[in-house]
mmCIF file of C-alpha atoms in Angstrom:
data_model
loop_
_atom_site.group_PDB
_atom_site.id
_atom_site.type_symbol
_atom_site.label_atom_id
_atom_site.label_comp_id
_atom_site.label_asym_id
_atom_site.label_seq_id
_atom_site.Cartn_x
_atom_site.Cartn_y
_atom_site.Cartn_z
ATOM 1 C CA THR A 806 0.000 0.000 0.000
ATOM 2 C CA ARG A 807 0.962 3.668 -0.336
ATOM 3 C CA TRP A 808 1.176 3.984 3.449
ATOM 4 C CA ASN A 809 3.595 1.066 3.731
ATOM 5 C CA LYS A 810 5.744 2.543 0.952
ATOM 6 C CA GLY A 811 6.034 5.828 2.874
ATOM 7 C CA PHE A 812 6.720 3.971 6.103
ATOM 8 C CA GLU A 813 9.557 1.956 4.518
ATOM 9 C CA TYR A 814 11.180 5.182 3.274
ATOM 10 C CA TYR A 815 10.799 6.699 6.748
ATOM 11 C CA LYS A 816 12.359 3.606 8.353
ATOM 12 C CA GLN A 817 15.310 3.931 5.953
ATOM 13 C CA TYR A 818 15.641 7.659 6.739
ATOM 14 C CA VAL A 819 15.692 7.021 10.520
ATOM 15 C CA LYS A 820 18.270 4.241 10.094
ATOM 16 C CA GLU A 821 20.553 6.529 8.054
ATOM 17 C CA ASN A 822 20.070 9.732 10.108
ATOM 18 C CA LYS A 823 19.628 8.287 13.624
ATOM 19 C CA THR A 824 16.622 10.578 14.219
ATOM 20 C CA GLY A 825 12.882 10.639 13.550
ATOM 21 C CA ASP A 826 12.923 14.438 13.143
ATOM 22 C CA ILE A 827 12.542 15.497 9.520
ATOM 23 C CA THR A 828 11.852 18.787 7.717
ATOM 24 C CA TYR A 829 8.745 19.172 5.567
ATOM 25 C CA SER A 830 10.788 19.583 2.367
ATOM 26 C CA SER A 831 13.018 16.502 2.843
ATOM 27 C CA LEU A 832 13.337 14.056 -0.036
ATOM 28 C CA LEU A 833 14.698 10.511 0.106
ATOM 29 C CA ASN A 834 15.679 8.891 -3.195
ATOM 30 C CA GLY A 835 13.299 11.270 -4.990
ATOM 31 C CA TYR A 836 10.397 10.435 -2.632
ATOM 32 C CA ASN A 837 8.741 13.407 -0.849
ATOM 33 C CA LEU A 838 9.216 11.906 2.597
ATOM 34 C CA GLY A 839 8.918 15.148 4.572
ATOM 35 C CA ASN A 840 5.462 15.698 3.088
ATOM 36 C CA TRP A 841 4.428 12.106 3.912
ATOM 37 C CA VAL A 842 5.530 12.471 7.550
ATOM 38 C CA GLY A 843 3.696 15.828 7.706
ATOM 39 C CA LEU A 844 0.485 14.128 6.549
ATOM 40 C CA GLN A 845 0.840 11.474 9.292
ATOM 41 C CA LYS A 846 1.129 14.239 11.900
ATOM 42 C CA ILE A 847 -2.046 15.907 10.591
ATOM 43 C CA ALA A 848 -3.906 12.566 10.616
ATOM 44 C CA TYR A 849 -2.664 11.932 14.184
ATOM 45 C CA LYS A 850 -3.876 15.348 15.401
ATOM 46 C CA GLU A 851 -7.271 14.776 13.767
ATOM 47 C CA GLY A 852 -7.566 11.322 15.345
ATOM 48 C CA LYS A 853 -7.574 9.600 11.925
ATOM 49 C CA LEU A 854 -4.471 7.436 12.421
ATOM 50 C CA SER A 855 -4.946 3.841 13.598
ATOM 51 C CA THR A 856 -3.307 2.663 16.852
ATOM 52 C CA GLY A 857 -1.189 0.207 14.845
ATOM 53 C CA LYS A 858 0.244 2.963 12.638
ATOM 54 C CA ILE A 859 0.827 5.244 15.630
ATOM 55 C CA LYS A 860 2.831 2.488 17.373
ATOM 56 C CA LYS A 861 4.890 1.808 14.243
ATOM 57 C CA LEU A 862 5.736 5.488 13.809
ATOM 58 C CA GLU A 863 6.499 6.040 17.502
ATOM 59 C CA ALA A 864 8.849 3.051 17.414
ATOM 60 C CA LEU A 865 10.877 5.046 14.848
ATOM 61 C CA GLY A 866 10.880 8.121 17.126
ATOM 62 C CA ILE A 867 8.445 10.365 15.241
ATOM 63 C CA LEU A 868 8.040 13.806 16.827
ATOM 64 C CA TRP A 869 4.323 14.524 16.739
ATOM 65 C CA ASP A 870 4.820 18.173 17.618
ATOM 66 C CA THR A 871 8.121 19.365 16.148
ATOM 67 C CA PHE A 872 7.488 22.939 17.279
ATOM 68 C CA ASP A 873 7.241 21.937 20.956
ATOM 69 C CA THR A 874 10.309 19.727 20.636
ATOM 70 C CA ARG A 875 12.333 22.662 19.297
ATOM 71 C CA TRP A 876 10.919 24.975 21.976
ATOM 72 C CA ASN A 877 11.953 22.555 24.709
ATOM 73 C CA LYS A 878 15.457 22.397 23.230
ATOM 74 C CA GLY A 879 15.751 26.207 23.427
ATOM 75 C CA PHE A 880 14.318 26.213 26.957
ATOM 76 C CA GLU A 881 16.845 23.604 28.142
ATOM 77 C CA TYR A 882 19.706 25.750 26.801
ATOM 78 C CA TYR A 883 18.216 28.801 28.523
ATOM 79 C CA LYS A 884 17.813 26.927 31.816
ATOM 80 C CA GLN A 885 21.465 25.859 31.624
ATOM 81 C CA TYR A 886 22.533 29.437 30.769
ATOM 82 C CA VAL A 887 20.641 30.890 33.757
ATOM 83 C CA LYS A 888 22.119 28.253 36.074
ATOM 84 C CA GLU A 889 25.676 29.008 34.932
ATOM 85 C CA ASN A 890 25.344 32.808 34.813
ATOM 86 C CA LYS A 891 23.001 33.309 37.787
ATOM 87 C CA SER A 892 21.058 35.667 35.512
ATOM 88 C CA CYS A 893 18.405 35.422 32.782
ATOM 89 C CA HIS A 894 19.852 38.492 31.010
ATOM 90 C CA ILE A 895 21.188 37.616 27.560
ATOM 91 C CA LYS A 896 21.944 39.823 24.562
ATOM 92 C CA ASN A 897 20.130 39.246 21.264
ATOM 93 C CA SER A 898 23.386 38.416 19.534
ATOM 94 C CA ASN A 899 24.643 35.936 22.157
ATOM 95 C CA ASN A 900 25.261 32.282 21.372
ATOM 96 C CA PHE A 901 25.440 29.656 24.109
ATOM 97 C CA ASN A 902 27.260 26.368 23.475
ATOM 98 C CA GLY A 903 26.828 26.891 19.727
ATOM 99 C CA TYR A 904 23.063 27.598 20.025
ATOM 100 C CA SER A 905 21.554 31.011 19.033
ATOM 101 C CA LEU A 906 20.074 31.474 22.498
ATOM 102 C CA GLY A 907 19.838 35.283 22.381
ATOM 103 C CA ARG A 908 17.630 35.090 19.289
ATOM 104 C CA TRP A 909 15.503 32.324 20.858
ATOM 105 C CA VAL A 910 14.860 34.424 23.984
ATOM 106 C CA SER A 911 14.127 37.486 21.844
ATOM 107 C CA LYS A 912 11.546 35.441 19.898
ATOM 108 C CA GLN A 913 9.801 34.387 23.151
ATOM 109 C CA VAL A 914 9.583 38.026 24.295
ATOM 110 C CA ARG A 915 8.100 39.037 20.934
ATOM 111 C CA LYS A 916 5.544 36.200 21.065
ATOM 112 C CA TYR A 917 4.632 37.129 24.638
ATOM 113 C CA ASN A 918 4.107 40.722 23.533
ATOM 114 C CA GLU A 919 1.876 39.567 20.665
ATOM 115 C CA GLY A 920 -0.121 37.290 22.995
ATOM 116 C CA LYS A 921 1.076 34.164 21.154
ATOM 117 C CA LEU A 922 2.884 32.392 24.014
ATOM 118 C CA SER A 923 0.995 29.667 25.913
ATOM 119 C CA THR A 924 0.377 30.051 29.677
ATOM 120 C CA GLU A 925 2.475 26.921 30.300
ATOM 121 C CA LYS A 926 5.487 28.396 28.458
ATOM 122 C CA ILE A 927 5.080 31.779 30.180
ATOM 123 C CA LYS A 928 5.129 30.046 33.595
ATOM 124 C CA LYS A 929 8.229 28.033 32.674
ATOM 125 C CA LEU A 930 10.109 31.171 31.584
ATOM 126 C CA GLU A 931 8.959 33.214 34.582
ATOM 127 C CA ALA A 932 10.206 30.426 36.868
ATOM 128 C CA LEU A 933 13.673 31.194 35.466
ATOM 129 C CA GLY A 934 13.215 34.843 36.433
ATOM 130 C CA VAL A 935 12.143 36.408 33.141
ATOM 131 C CA ASN A 936 10.774 39.913 33.651
ATOM 132 C CA TRP A 937 8.758 40.613 30.488
ATOM 133 C CA ALA A 938 8.627 44.413 30.745
ATOM 134 C CA GLY A 939 12.279 44.717 31.710
ATOM 135 C CA LYS A 940 13.287 42.209 29.048
ATOM 136 C CA PHE A 941 11.523 44.173 26.336
ATOM 137 C CA ASP A 942 13.180 47.467 27.385
ATOM 138 C CA GLU A 943 16.517 45.701 27.645
ATOM 139 C CA GLN A 944 16.218 44.314 24.115
ATOM 140 C CA TRP A 945 15.097 47.630 22.648
ATOM 141 C CA ASN A 946 18.018 49.456 24.246
ATOM 142 C CA GLU A 947 20.465 46.859 22.986
ATOM 143 C CA ALA A 948 19.087 47.107 19.433
ATOM 144 C CA PHE A 949 19.134 50.914 19.654
ATOM 145 C CA GLY A 950 22.803 50.691 20.670
ATOM 146 C CA PHE A 951 23.520 48.702 17.477
ATOM 147 C CA PHE A 952 21.620 51.279 15.405
ATOM 148 C CA LYS A 953 23.552 54.166 16.984
ATOM 149 C CA GLN A 954 26.848 52.402 16.286
ATOM 150 C CA TYR A 955 25.769 51.766 12.677
ATOM 151 C CA VAL A 956 24.883 55.456 12.152
ATOM 152 C CA GLU A 957 28.198 56.586 13.641
ATOM 153 C CA GLU A 958 30.181 54.220 11.418
ATOM 154 C CA ASN A 959 28.211 54.820 8.201
ATOM 155 C CA LYS A 960 27.285 58.509 8.665
ATOM 156 C CA SER A 961 23.766 57.497 7.589
ATOM 157 C CA ALA A 962 20.565 56.187 9.195
ATOM 158 C CA ALA A 963 19.554 54.276 6.036
ATOM 159 C CA VAL A 964 19.565 50.522 6.695
ATOM 160 C CA SER A 965 18.509 47.921 4.132
ATOM 161 C CA ARG A 966 15.817 45.417 5.215
ATOM 162 C CA LYS A 967 18.116 42.368 5.233
ATOM 163 C CA TYR A 968 21.140 44.072 6.795
ATOM 164 C CA LYS A 969 22.842 42.290 9.714
ATOM 165 C CA PHE A 970 25.059 44.169 12.191
ATOM 166 C CA ASN A 971 27.192 42.145 14.627
ATOM 167 C CA HIS A 972 24.973 39.085 13.912
ATOM 168 C CA PHE A 973 21.898 41.186 14.787
ATOM 169 C CA TYR A 974 19.099 41.627 12.217
ATOM 170 C CA LEU A 975 19.274 45.419 12.326
ATOM 171 C CA GLY A 976 17.355 45.958 9.068
ATOM 172 C CA GLU A 977 14.380 43.972 10.397
ATOM 173 C CA TRP A 978 14.474 45.864 13.698
ATOM 174 C CA VAL A 979 14.456 49.233 11.875
ATOM 175 C CA SER A 980 11.510 48.057 9.766
ATOM 176 C CA GLY A 981 9.729 46.972 12.973
ATOM 177 C CA GLN A 982 10.159 50.459 14.503
ATOM 178 C CA ARG A 983 8.498 52.002 11.417
ATOM 179 C CA LYS A 984 5.519 49.654 11.771
ATOM 180 C CA LYS A 985 5.174 50.491 15.476
ATOM 181 C CA TYR A 986 5.414 54.212 14.711
ATOM 182 C CA LYS A 987 2.641 53.965 12.116
ATOM 183 C CA SER A 988 0.393 52.014 14.507
ATOM 184 C CA LYS A 989 1.203 54.488 17.336
ATOM 185 C CA GLN A 990 2.884 51.819 19.478
ATOM 186 C CA LEU A 991 6.168 53.684 19.910
ATOM 187 C CA SER A 992 6.670 55.910 22.964
ATOM 188 C CA PRO A 993 7.534 59.617 22.457
ATOM 189 C CA GLU A 994 10.840 58.974 24.242
ATOM 190 C CA ARG A 995 11.833 56.277 21.730
ATOM 191 C CA ILE A 996 10.646 58.372 18.772
ATOM 192 C CA LYS A 997 12.892 61.227 19.948
ATOM 193 C CA LYS A 998 15.897 58.912 20.457
ATOM 194 C CA LEU A 999 15.515 57.580 16.899
ATOM 195 C CA GLU A 1000 14.896 60.999 15.342
ATOM 196 C CA ASP A 1001 18.009 62.369 17.050
ATOM 197 C CA LEU A 1002 19.971 59.853 14.965
ATOM 198 C CA GLY A 1003 18.215 60.918 11.740
ATOM 199 C CA PHE A 1004 15.788 57.961 11.572
ATOM 200 C CA PHE A 1005 13.663 57.711 8.381
ATOM 201 C CA TRP A 1006 10.016 56.940 9.246
ATOM 202 C CA ASP A 1007 9.245 56.373 5.574
ATOM 203 C CA ALA A 1008 11.536 53.725 4.062
ATOM 204 C CA SER A 1009 11.296 55.369 0.613
ATOM 205 C CA ASP A 1010 12.961 58.511 2.047
ATOM 206 C CA SER A 1011 16.066 56.505 2.916
ATOM 207 C CA ASN A 1012 16.748 55.447 -0.689
#
């Protein structure tokens, strides 16, 4: 059957890669295996996968919720970082044991701000001492510091969208400030700080 064909490819993939984790776009010998595994996850979530198939897939180490697995990985690194540094403060650009932990923490703060972080995850992070308001100010000030340095070095406040500065996505941050300005989510104090550096509120003016 078609299911058995996909399962055999998956078994081969796990044997060769020593993991059941697979990206959606992965191919194996021309077979769209990532897509097949994705369909099994959907069927599992909708309760349409038989117990026999579930057992077979779990025996190969399938990760039913890849997003949670990746989140837990980031959280474990963060927990270790806090334990070693006796602080939950980390810069956006910081790596920890080869993992982009600063970016991971920054992403959690953004999701919290957008109301997209589950209560369970919020509690886990707060147990490590995360102060959401302080963290957000801290991150803004750090990013502003990068922007100030960029302006001083380049004698210009024009930053392209994809520009990275010291491993920090400065172009995206600048774009984000424009969006917040337009939706009136930027404080007068921050507006003044940016304008003092010659910030362009309209991207077309910076060209």
